[in-house]
Amino acid sequence: MNLPPRLLARAALAWRGSALRRRAPRMVGTGVLVVLALAHAAGWLQLPVLSSLDQAIYDARLLLTMPRQMDERIVIIDVDESSLARLGQWPWSRDRLADLIEELTGRQQVAALGLDALFAESDQRALLALQRLASSPEHGSAAVAKWLQRHSAALDADPVLARALRQRPVVLGYYFTGDRNGRRHGQLPPALAPAGPESARFLNWDGYGANLPLLTSAAQAAGFFNAVADSDGVIRSLPLLARFDGALYESLALASLRQARGAAAVRLQIAPDGAGGSVLTAISVHAATGGDGARQQALRIPIDAAGTALVPYRGPGGPQGGSFQYIPAADVLSGALPERALAGKIALLGFTAPGLMDLRATPVSEVFPGVEVHANLISGILDGRVPERPDYARGIDVLILTVAGLVLALALPALSVLGALLLGLGMAGALVALNTGLYLQAQLVLPLAGALALTVMAVAFNVISGYFSESSAKRELAHIFGTYVPPELVDEMLKNPERYSLKAQSAELTVLFCDMRGFTQLSESMTPMEVQTLLNTVLTRLTRVIRAHQGTIDKYMGDCVMAFWGAPMPTPDHARRAMRAAWDMQQAMDDFNREHARSGLAAPIRVGIGVNTGVMSVGDMGSDMRRAYTVLGDAVNLAARLQGLSTTYGVPIIAGEAVPGQTGDLLWQELDCVRVKGRHQAERIYTLRARPGNVAPEPLQAELQLWQRALTAWRNADLTTCRALLDELQKINPEFPLYSAYAKRVEPTPEPGGTPPLRYTE
């Protein structure tokens, strides 16, 4: 197959380049995606979409793994609508709150009571009422004013509440601020511990709103109830410790838990941060020494670098959520609960009444009681199921992205679309399985969005870019082979162009040579234009037949055409296809001759076809200036010689002995055993006597049986028998030249004892 230099140059660019060079653009593009993902994982580049995706993945996993069971160890004393209807609007008087505290810590004997409320102002409502009465023009009197001056201290209810707080496991609530110019109100409780360098990244506040000094001093403990939302406004974690004025303060949840365990001690677990410093990684709550509390197991609470702990939500929130028991505060004050009904439990005072409800947006619900967020964290700490977002999570993410990125960058450009999709699905499944397994087994919360997004984007990029790249390669392949290979083969090759190349290789193929008989003599009486038209017409018909049987045109040599089967696309039945093409080429020339006989063409054009099957070299061969996709080898030379023998034996088609072995169901007639020029080994040659696929008629089968007997007699030097059989064959089929050719061989009779030699064709 001779290719023009321009096509060869384009083919060289498309097919002779190394696989790495062809895939380099996609590898580089995938590498850019990997770099972006690594920059996000390392914190050098913030990609909000990945952060949002990680949050969505965490929320989905949390919802799927929530226990959705009630925790009997924690109860919520609910200032609900019914309690306000029975006891009046909030805030209630301090003496009523004192009664509530005494009922819960005395008669009910709760282990701890956390108040998710703030008492920053004095409760002097009775005193203020009398003062307004004394100052009224209608009711005021000097006697009332004098009485107030003498007994004002007795009308202050704050000491009543302070007395209820003393020596009881009650935790007051307060809050820190960072946006009020350092405004400070009330009195903070004692700090939990000094703030060391390991807490440098903790939330650092500059103001607060705390309880009255009288109440703070009377209470056993106090904890801040700040909730810090993520970028999307959802509360997924609560700060357990916070920095203020160089000291660490504990949260309401941590303080309530410590009180429930007998004012348990807190130990800070410090680990290296990888940059020469240290960081707090967890808090351990130990039971107070002595008594039963000494036998309690220490509770470990993992925290992140900001001092926050992820909240392991149990289920839907609110009184009907089923995670915690909600008890109306009015029922507690009325004594409706049996004595010690709440013994040993942790109670949290909170609000669900309209107008007072402290609502939060959480992964569980967009409307979630704030007090229940603290309850969920305490419950998770007691169960030891607080998820951990370790300080080394970023390093693991970088490692996973690096490994996944290398696999994707190297493998995807080499895969088909289906292969790329399967690799992407497999890698995404492996990443999800690994991440989920670590979450379920070790409660580790590791980033996943970056690796998943990288996988999806890399697959999409390679599929899209591969489509355009393969489209270009397919167009190049079609342009190179389109003139020489049937369109059906080109379509098949375009499905997977990587399988086909111009590289030389050895393969068993079938080659065909077809030469026109009488064309040279005919052309002598024609003008050049007429010769060109006639030649193009004949070659076009022959080429159509070859293409119809999916053959590859090798070259045109004057009035001869060369084709082969089995390359560039492997074809297992290449011999059968070649023989079908040979038969149809003969029939096509018969049709051509009949058509041109009617138009006045002087002499018919016959064809001689040689076909052979064998191992040969196939590929792009030639010089730097001109190359050709062709076949070479001894089997090719033999086919050319067999084409020349067609005139000697008077048959249009001659095939080598390897061809019938691969097409045994065709009707073959053995011609001779010859030794051609350049070969030392004799070769049996055959011709095709019936259209492939047709059943031979009985007369033809009888003729072939008679011929086989004559050929056997010839080889056994039984010339008398051979001559008789040939006479009979000539009577049966007088127009078949083979029989007359053999009849000449047996005349004159050889000397006695002589043996007819093998035919030599030079």
Short mmCIF file of C-alpha atoms in Angstrom, two decimals, residues 307-745:
data_model
loop_
_atom_site.label_atom_id
_atom_site.label_comp_id
_atom_site.label_asym_id
_atom_site.label_seq_id
_atom_site.Cartn_x
_atom_site.Cartn_y
_atom_site.Cartn_z
CA GLY A 307 -10.88 23.35 71.10
CA THR A 308 -14.21 22.16 69.71
CA ALA A 309 -15.74 18.68 69.76
CA LEU A 310 -18.05 17.24 67.11
CA VAL A 311 -21.57 16.67 68.42
CA PRO A 312 -22.78 13.06 67.90
CA TYR A 313 -26.48 13.77 67.49
CA ARG A 314 -28.70 10.88 68.58
CA GLY A 315 -31.78 11.70 66.53
CA PRO A 316 -34.50 14.29 65.86
CA GLY A 317 -34.67 17.08 68.42
CA GLY A 318 -37.47 18.43 70.62
CA PRO A 319 -39.89 16.88 73.07
CA GLN A 320 -41.17 14.48 70.39
CA GLY A 321 -37.72 13.63 69.01
CA GLY A 322 -37.25 10.58 71.21
CA SER A 323 -33.61 11.24 72.10
CA PHE A 324 -34.11 12.66 75.61
CA GLN A 325 -36.93 12.91 78.10
CA TYR A 326 -38.46 16.39 78.25
CA ILE A 327 -40.14 17.21 81.62
CA PRO A 328 -42.17 20.44 81.99
CA ALA A 329 -40.66 22.66 84.67
CA ALA A 330 -44.13 23.26 86.15
CA ASP A 331 -44.49 19.50 86.82
CA VAL A 332 -41.20 19.52 88.71
CA LEU A 333 -42.23 22.51 90.86
CA SER A 334 -45.64 21.02 91.59
CA GLY A 335 -44.09 17.84 92.99
CA ALA A 336 -45.76 15.67 90.35
CA LEU A 337 -42.65 13.53 89.98
CA PRO A 338 -42.13 10.65 92.40
CA GLU A 339 -39.28 11.08 94.84
CA ARG A 340 -35.87 10.17 93.35
CA ALA A 341 -37.45 9.71 89.89
CA LEU A 342 -34.44 11.53 88.42
CA ALA A 343 -31.80 10.21 90.79
CA GLY A 344 -28.31 10.02 89.29
CA LYS A 345 -29.31 11.71 86.05
CA ILE A 346 -27.92 14.83 84.46
CA ALA A 347 -30.61 17.51 84.15
CA LEU A 348 -30.42 20.48 81.82
CA LEU A 349 -32.77 23.45 82.11
CA GLY A 350 -33.82 24.74 78.69
CA PHE A 351 -36.61 26.46 76.76
CA THR A 352 -39.08 25.33 74.09
CA ALA A 353 -41.85 27.86 74.74
CA PRO A 354 -42.64 30.19 71.80
CA GLY A 355 -40.69 33.41 72.12
CA LEU A 356 -38.11 31.80 74.41
CA MET A 357 -37.09 28.84 72.32
CA ASP A 358 -33.36 28.79 71.75
CA LEU A 359 -33.24 27.38 68.20
CA ARG A 360 -30.20 26.17 66.30
CA ALA A 361 -29.63 24.86 62.78
CA THR A 362 -28.02 21.41 62.96
CA PRO A 363 -27.37 18.54 60.53
CA VAL A 364 -30.42 16.84 62.05
CA SER A 365 -32.86 19.71 61.73
CA GLU A 366 -32.91 23.37 60.86
CA VAL A 367 -34.95 23.98 64.03
CA PHE A 368 -33.26 22.27 66.97
CA PRO A 369 -33.45 23.20 70.69
CA GLY A 370 -30.14 24.70 71.80
CA VAL A 371 -30.18 22.90 75.15
CA GLU A 372 -30.45 19.54 73.37
CA VAL A 373 -27.23 20.26 71.48
CA HIS A 374 -25.43 20.22 74.86
CA ALA A 375 -27.36 17.10 75.85
CA ASN A 376 -26.22 15.28 72.71
CA LEU A 377 -22.59 16.15 73.36
CA ILE A 378 -22.77 14.93 76.97
CA SER A 379 -24.46 11.73 75.81
CA GLY A 380 -21.75 11.12 73.19
CA ILE A 381 -19.01 11.69 75.77
CA LEU A 382 -20.57 9.18 78.15
CA ASP A 383 -20.83 6.62 75.34
CA GLY A 384 -17.30 7.29 74.07
CA ARG A 385 -18.60 7.98 70.58
CA VAL A 386 -17.55 11.55 69.97
CA PRO A 387 -16.17 11.66 66.41
CA GLU A 388 -12.59 12.83 66.09
CA ARG A 389 -11.22 15.14 63.44
CA PRO A 390 -7.52 14.55 64.15
CA ASP A 391 -4.83 17.13 63.63
CA TYR A 392 -3.16 14.79 61.13
CA ALA A 393 -6.31 14.61 58.96
CA ARG A 394 -4.81 17.12 56.56
CA GLY A 395 -1.71 14.97 56.11
CA ILE A 396 -3.80 11.87 55.41
CA ASP A 397 -5.84 13.81 52.87
CA VAL A 398 -2.66 14.94 51.12
CA LEU A 399 -1.34 11.37 51.06
CA ILE A 400 -4.57 9.94 49.64
CA LEU A 401 -4.78 12.67 47.03
CA THR A 402 -1.18 12.07 45.99
CA VAL A 403 -1.65 8.32 45.55
CA ALA A 404 -5.04 8.67 43.86
CA GLY A 405 -3.72 11.46 41.67
CA LEU A 406 -0.77 9.39 40.45
CA VAL A 407 -3.03 6.44 39.63
CA LEU A 408 -5.51 8.65 37.78
CA ALA A 409 -2.87 10.64 35.90
CA LEU A 410 -1.04 7.53 34.71
CA ALA A 411 -3.95 5.16 34.12
CA LEU A 412 -6.81 7.28 32.78
CA PRO A 413 -5.09 8.51 29.58
CA ALA A 414 -4.37 4.89 28.63
CA LEU A 415 -7.94 3.64 29.12
CA SER A 416 -11.01 3.66 26.93
CA VAL A 417 -14.13 5.53 27.98
CA LEU A 418 -15.58 2.42 29.60
CA GLY A 419 -12.27 1.64 31.28
CA ALA A 420 -12.01 5.20 32.61
CA LEU A 421 -15.55 5.05 34.00
CA LEU A 422 -14.89 1.71 35.65
CA LEU A 423 -11.64 3.00 37.17
CA GLY A 424 -13.42 6.11 38.41
CA LEU A 425 -16.24 4.10 39.97
CA GLY A 426 -13.79 1.67 41.52
CA MET A 427 -11.61 4.42 42.98
CA ALA A 428 -14.61 6.41 44.27
CA GLY A 429 -15.99 3.25 45.87
CA ALA A 430 -12.64 2.46 47.49
CA LEU A 431 -12.31 6.02 48.84
CA VAL A 432 -15.83 5.99 50.27
CA ALA A 433 -15.32 2.53 51.77
CA LEU A 434 -12.00 3.52 53.39
CA ASN A 435 -13.35 6.81 54.72
CA THR A 436 -16.56 5.25 56.04
CA GLY A 437 -14.70 2.32 57.57
CA LEU A 438 -12.42 4.65 59.53
CA TYR A 439 -15.47 6.63 60.66
CA LEU A 440 -17.41 3.58 61.84
CA GLN A 441 -14.51 1.65 63.38
CA ALA A 442 -12.26 4.40 64.74
CA GLN A 443 -14.69 7.37 64.73
CA LEU A 444 -12.23 9.32 62.61
CA VAL A 445 -13.66 12.14 60.50
CA LEU A 446 -11.36 12.57 57.51
CA PRO A 447 -11.84 14.75 54.42
CA LEU A 448 -13.37 12.96 51.45
CA ALA A 449 -14.65 15.67 49.15
CA GLY A 450 -11.25 16.50 47.66
CA ALA A 451 -10.48 12.91 46.65
CA LEU A 452 -14.00 12.31 45.30
CA ALA A 453 -14.05 15.56 43.37
CA LEU A 454 -10.59 14.82 41.97
CA THR A 455 -11.73 11.39 40.80
CA VAL A 456 -14.91 12.71 39.16
CA MET A 457 -13.18 15.67 37.54
CA ALA A 458 -10.22 13.60 36.34
CA VAL A 459 -12.49 10.98 34.76
CA ALA A 460 -14.66 13.66 33.16
CA PHE A 461 -11.62 15.53 31.86
CA ASN A 462 -10.04 12.41 30.40
CA VAL A 463 -13.29 11.21 28.85
CA ILE A 464 -13.96 14.58 27.23
CA SER A 465 -10.39 15.26 26.12
CA GLY A 466 -10.04 11.62 25.09
CA TYR A 467 -13.11 11.98 22.94
CA PHE A 468 -11.62 14.90 21.03
CA SER A 469 -8.19 13.25 20.90
CA GLU A 470 -9.59 9.95 19.68
CA SER A 471 -11.80 11.76 17.20
CA SER A 472 -8.69 13.37 15.74
CA ALA A 473 -6.86 10.04 15.75
CA LYS A 474 -9.84 8.34 14.15
CA ARG A 475 -10.00 10.93 11.42
CA GLU A 476 -6.29 10.43 10.81
CA LEU A 477 -6.68 6.68 10.78
CA ALA A 478 -9.65 6.88 8.43
CA HIS A 479 -7.74 9.19 6.13
CA ILE A 480 -4.75 6.85 6.03
CA PHE A 481 -6.63 3.60 5.51
CA GLY A 482 -9.83 4.88 3.95
CA THR A 483 -8.53 4.51 0.40
CA TYR A 484 -7.16 1.02 0.95
CA VAL A 485 -9.44 -0.64 3.49
CA PRO A 486 -13.19 -1.23 3.16
CA PRO A 487 -15.36 1.28 5.04
CA GLU A 488 -16.66 -1.51 7.26
CA LEU A 489 -13.12 -2.28 8.42
CA VAL A 490 -12.38 1.39 8.96
CA ASP A 491 -15.49 1.68 11.15
CA GLU A 492 -14.38 -1.33 13.15
CA MET A 493 -10.86 0.08 13.54
CA LEU A 494 -12.21 3.44 14.66
CA LYS A 495 -13.88 1.80 17.65
CA ASN A 496 -10.47 1.17 19.16
CA PRO A 497 -7.68 2.80 17.14
CA GLU A 498 -5.05 1.99 19.79
CA ARG A 499 -5.21 -1.67 18.70
CA TYR A 500 -4.07 -0.88 15.18
CA SER A 501 -0.78 0.63 14.11
CA LEU A 502 1.69 0.71 11.25
CA LYS A 503 4.38 -1.13 13.21
CA ALA A 504 5.79 -4.16 11.35
CA GLN A 505 4.96 -7.58 12.75
CA SER A 506 4.75 -11.22 11.68
CA ALA A 507 1.33 -12.74 11.20
CA GLU A 508 -0.44 -15.44 9.24
CA LEU A 509 -2.30 -13.69 6.43
CA THR A 510 -3.74 -14.49 3.02
CA VAL A 511 -2.45 -12.56 0.01
CA LEU A 512 -3.98 -12.30 -3.47
CA PHE A 513 -2.50 -11.24 -6.81
CA CYS A 514 -4.84 -10.52 -9.72
CA ASP A 515 -3.47 -9.82 -13.19
CA MET A 516 -5.48 -8.90 -16.30
CA ARG A 517 -4.94 -11.15 -19.30
CA GLY A 518 -5.00 -9.49 -22.73
CA PHE A 519 -5.07 -5.94 -21.41
CA THR A 520 -1.66 -5.01 -22.83
CA GLN A 521 -2.58 -6.21 -26.30
CA LEU A 522 -5.92 -4.45 -26.11
CA SER A 523 -4.37 -1.16 -24.98
CA GLU A 524 -2.14 -1.03 -28.07
CA SER A 525 -5.15 -0.16 -30.20
CA MET A 526 -6.48 2.51 -27.78
CA THR A 527 -5.62 6.11 -27.01
CA PRO A 528 -4.02 6.92 -23.65
CA MET A 529 -7.27 8.42 -22.36
CA GLU A 530 -9.17 5.32 -23.39
CA VAL A 531 -6.58 3.12 -21.73
CA GLN A 532 -6.83 5.17 -18.55
CA THR A 533 -10.61 5.01 -18.54
CA LEU A 534 -10.68 1.28 -19.19
CA LEU A 535 -8.02 0.53 -16.59
CA ASN A 536 -9.73 2.67 -13.95
CA THR A 537 -13.06 1.00 -14.68
CA VAL A 538 -11.66 -2.52 -14.36
CA LEU A 539 -9.61 -1.76 -11.22
CA THR A 540 -12.62 -0.04 -9.63
CA ARG A 541 -14.74 -3.16 -10.12
CA LEU A 542 -12.04 -5.41 -8.74
CA THR A 543 -11.44 -3.08 -5.79
CA ARG A 544 -15.12 -3.05 -4.94
CA VAL A 545 -15.10 -6.83 -4.75
CA ILE A 546 -12.03 -6.81 -2.48
CA ARG A 547 -13.62 -4.21 -0.21
CA ALA A 548 -16.89 -6.14 -0.12
CA HIS A 549 -14.95 -9.05 1.37
CA GLN A 550 -13.02 -6.76 3.78
CA GLY A 551 -9.66 -7.05 2.11
CA THR A 552 -6.85 -4.49 2.28
CA ILE A 553 -5.54 -3.08 -0.99
CA ASP A 554 -1.75 -3.27 -0.97
CA LYS A 555 -0.92 -1.72 -4.33
CA TYR A 556 -1.77 -1.40 -8.00
CA MET A 557 1.00 -2.53 -10.37
CA GLY A 558 -0.05 -1.51 -13.85
CA ASP A 559 -2.89 -3.89 -14.70
CA CYS A 560 -2.29 -6.02 -11.60
CA VAL A 561 -3.80 -5.50 -8.13
CA MET A 562 -2.43 -6.91 -4.89
CA ALA A 563 -4.52 -7.31 -1.71
CA PHE A 564 -4.33 -9.18 1.57
CA TRP A 565 -6.60 -10.25 4.42
CA GLY A 566 -5.95 -10.38 8.18
CA ALA A 567 -4.39 -6.93 8.66
CA PRO A 568 -4.52 -4.23 9.86
CA MET A 569 -7.58 -5.68 11.59
CA PRO A 570 -7.20 -9.32 12.65
CA THR A 571 -9.56 -11.55 10.65
CA PRO A 572 -9.62 -15.24 11.69
CA ASP A 573 -11.28 -16.38 8.42
CA HIS A 574 -8.93 -14.43 6.15
CA ALA A 575 -8.41 -17.38 3.76
CA ARG A 576 -12.13 -17.91 3.24
CA ARG A 577 -12.70 -14.20 2.60
CA ALA A 578 -9.84 -14.13 0.08
CA MET A 579 -11.23 -17.08 -1.88
CA ARG A 580 -14.71 -15.62 -1.94
CA ALA A 581 -13.19 -12.39 -3.27
CA ALA A 582 -11.23 -14.31 -5.92
CA TRP A 583 -14.37 -16.06 -7.15
CA ASP A 584 -16.38 -12.82 -7.24
CA MET A 585 -13.52 -11.00 -9.05
CA GLN A 586 -13.67 -13.65 -11.77
CA GLN A 587 -17.44 -13.27 -11.99
CA ALA A 588 -17.12 -9.46 -12.03
CA MET A 589 -14.85 -9.66 -15.07
CA ASP A 590 -17.27 -12.00 -16.81
CA ASP A 591 -20.03 -9.44 -16.25
CA PHE A 592 -17.72 -6.67 -17.47
CA ASN A 593 -16.90 -8.58 -20.66
CA ARG A 594 -20.56 -9.21 -21.44
CA GLU A 595 -21.37 -5.53 -20.96
CA HIS A 596 -18.50 -4.33 -23.16
CA ALA A 597 -19.11 -6.95 -25.80
CA ARG A 598 -22.45 -5.27 -26.40
CA SER A 599 -20.68 -1.91 -26.67
CA GLY A 600 -18.24 -3.22 -29.30
CA LEU A 601 -15.11 -4.06 -27.25
CA ALA A 602 -13.00 -6.25 -29.52
CA ALA A 603 -11.58 -8.79 -27.03
CA PRO A 604 -12.55 -9.84 -23.52
CA ILE A 605 -10.32 -9.20 -20.52
CA ARG A 606 -9.59 -12.24 -18.41
CA VAL A 607 -7.96 -12.38 -14.99
CA GLY A 608 -5.43 -14.71 -13.46
CA ILE A 609 -5.53 -14.89 -9.68
CA GLY A 610 -2.98 -16.38 -7.31
CA VAL A 611 -3.86 -16.84 -3.62
CA ASN A 612 -1.66 -18.09 -0.80
CA THR A 613 -1.84 -18.29 2.98
CA GLY A 614 1.21 -18.21 5.24
CA VAL A 615 3.28 -16.28 7.75
CA MET A 616 4.46 -12.95 6.39
CA SER A 617 5.66 -9.57 7.63
CA VAL A 618 3.09 -6.78 7.56
CA GLY A 619 3.55 -3.13 8.44
CA ASP A 620 4.83 0.26 7.38
CA MET A 621 7.99 -0.37 5.37
CA GLY A 622 10.23 1.60 3.07
CA SER A 623 12.62 4.53 3.21
CA ASP A 624 12.45 7.90 4.95
CA MET A 625 11.28 9.43 1.67
CA ARG A 626 8.61 6.91 0.76
CA ARG A 627 6.98 4.16 2.72
CA ALA A 628 4.20 1.67 2.23
CA TYR A 629 1.91 -0.44 4.38
CA THR A 630 2.52 -3.81 2.76
CA VAL A 631 3.27 -7.51 3.21
CA LEU A 632 6.58 -9.25 2.54
CA GLY A 633 7.84 -12.81 2.72
CA ASP A 634 8.12 -16.16 1.00
CA ALA A 635 4.38 -16.74 1.20
CA VAL A 636 3.83 -13.49 -0.72
CA ASN A 637 6.29 -14.46 -3.43
CA LEU A 638 4.58 -17.82 -3.83
CA ALA A 639 1.21 -16.11 -4.38
CA ALA A 640 2.74 -14.00 -7.15
CA ARG A 641 4.17 -17.14 -8.81
CA LEU A 642 0.83 -18.92 -8.56
CA GLN A 643 -0.87 -16.02 -10.32
CA GLY A 644 1.54 -16.53 -13.24
CA LEU A 645 0.73 -20.28 -13.38
CA SER A 646 -2.93 -19.60 -14.08
CA THR A 647 -2.12 -19.31 -17.81
CA THR A 648 -0.18 -22.60 -17.80
CA TYR A 649 -3.04 -24.56 -16.29
CA GLY A 650 -5.82 -22.62 -18.00
CA VAL A 651 -7.70 -21.81 -14.80
CA PRO A 652 -8.49 -18.32 -13.47
CA ILE A 653 -7.71 -19.06 -9.80
CA ILE A 654 -4.79 -20.97 -8.29
CA ALA A 655 -4.31 -21.35 -4.53
CA GLY A 656 -1.40 -22.70 -2.51
CA GLU A 657 -1.79 -25.87 -0.48
CA ALA A 658 -2.26 -23.96 2.83
CA VAL A 659 -5.47 -22.33 1.59
CA PRO A 660 -7.72 -25.43 1.32
CA GLY A 661 -6.63 -26.43 4.80
CA GLN A 662 -8.34 -23.31 6.16
CA THR A 663 -11.36 -23.46 3.85
CA GLY A 664 -12.02 -27.18 3.67
CA ASP A 665 -15.73 -26.91 2.95
CA LEU A 666 -15.14 -25.27 -0.45
CA LEU A 667 -15.07 -27.38 -3.61
CA TRP A 668 -11.39 -27.69 -4.51
CA GLN A 669 -9.68 -29.39 -7.43
CA GLU A 670 -6.03 -30.26 -7.05
CA LEU A 671 -4.02 -29.15 -10.10
CA ASP A 672 -0.49 -30.34 -9.64
CA CYS A 673 2.56 -30.46 -7.40
CA VAL A 674 5.05 -27.81 -8.54
CA ARG A 675 8.33 -26.29 -7.51
CA VAL A 676 8.42 -22.56 -8.26
CA LYS A 677 11.46 -20.39 -8.75
CA GLY A 678 13.26 -19.55 -5.53
CA ARG A 679 11.76 -22.46 -3.55
CA HIS A 680 13.25 -25.90 -2.99
CA GLN A 681 10.12 -27.46 -1.61
CA ALA A 682 7.36 -28.68 -3.94
CA GLU A 683 3.91 -27.14 -3.46
CA ARG A 684 0.52 -28.65 -4.20
CA ILE A 685 -1.71 -26.20 -6.00
CA TYR A 686 -5.50 -26.07 -6.25
CA THR A 687 -8.27 -24.27 -8.05
CA LEU A 688 -11.78 -23.45 -6.94
CA ARG A 689 -14.52 -25.15 -8.98
CA ALA A 690 -17.77 -23.89 -7.38
CA ARG A 691 -19.05 -20.67 -5.87
CA PRO A 692 -18.33 -20.63 -2.12
CA GLY A 693 -21.43 -21.47 -0.18
CA ASN A 694 -23.12 -23.38 -3.01
CA VAL A 695 -23.58 -27.14 -3.03
CA ALA A 696 -21.74 -28.69 -5.99
CA PRO A 697 -24.00 -30.52 -8.46
CA GLU A 698 -23.57 -34.29 -8.69
CA PRO A 699 -22.10 -34.21 -12.25
CA LEU A 700 -19.35 -31.88 -11.04
CA GLN A 701 -18.65 -34.08 -8.04
CA ALA A 702 -18.40 -37.10 -10.34
CA GLU A 703 -16.06 -35.20 -12.64
CA LEU A 704 -13.77 -34.30 -9.73
CA GLN A 705 -13.67 -37.90 -8.54
CA LEU A 706 -12.72 -39.01 -12.04
CA TRP A 707 -10.03 -36.32 -12.15
CA GLN A 708 -8.55 -37.43 -8.86
CA ARG A 709 -8.17 -40.94 -10.27
CA ALA A 710 -6.44 -39.55 -13.38
CA LEU A 711 -4.08 -37.44 -11.25
CA THR A 712 -3.23 -40.47 -9.12
CA ALA A 713 -2.50 -42.52 -12.24
CA TRP A 714 -0.26 -39.73 -13.55
CA ARG A 715 1.73 -39.64 -10.32
CA ASN A 716 2.02 -43.42 -10.32
CA ALA A 717 3.28 -43.31 -13.96
CA ASP A 718 0.24 -45.32 -15.07
CA LEU A 719 0.00 -43.35 -18.27
CA THR A 720 -2.37 -45.73 -20.02
CA THR A 721 -4.96 -45.38 -17.28
CA CYS A 722 -4.31 -41.66 -17.05
CA ARG A 723 -4.76 -41.21 -20.82
CA ALA A 724 -8.05 -43.09 -20.77
CA LEU A 725 -9.38 -41.10 -17.86
CA LEU A 726 -8.33 -37.82 -19.48
CA ASP A 727 -10.15 -38.76 -22.68
CA GLU A 728 -13.28 -39.36 -20.65
CA LEU A 729 -12.85 -36.04 -18.78
CA GLN A 730 -12.45 -34.15 -22.06
CA LYS A 731 -15.70 -35.60 -23.25
CA ILE A 732 -17.44 -34.59 -20.02
CA ASN A 733 -16.00 -31.04 -19.96
CA PRO A 734 -14.29 -30.27 -23.29
CA GLU A 735 -13.94 -26.54 -22.49
CA PHE A 736 -11.87 -27.01 -19.33
CA PRO A 737 -8.23 -26.35 -20.40
CA LEU A 738 -6.68 -28.38 -17.57
CA TYR A 739 -7.61 -31.71 -19.13
CA SER A 740 -6.14 -30.87 -22.55
CA ALA A 741 -2.97 -29.61 -20.85
CA TYR A 742 -2.52 -32.94 -19.09
CA ALA A 743 -3.40 -34.84 -22.30
CA LYS A 744 -0.37 -33.24 -23.92
CA ARG A 745 1.81 -34.44 -21.04
#
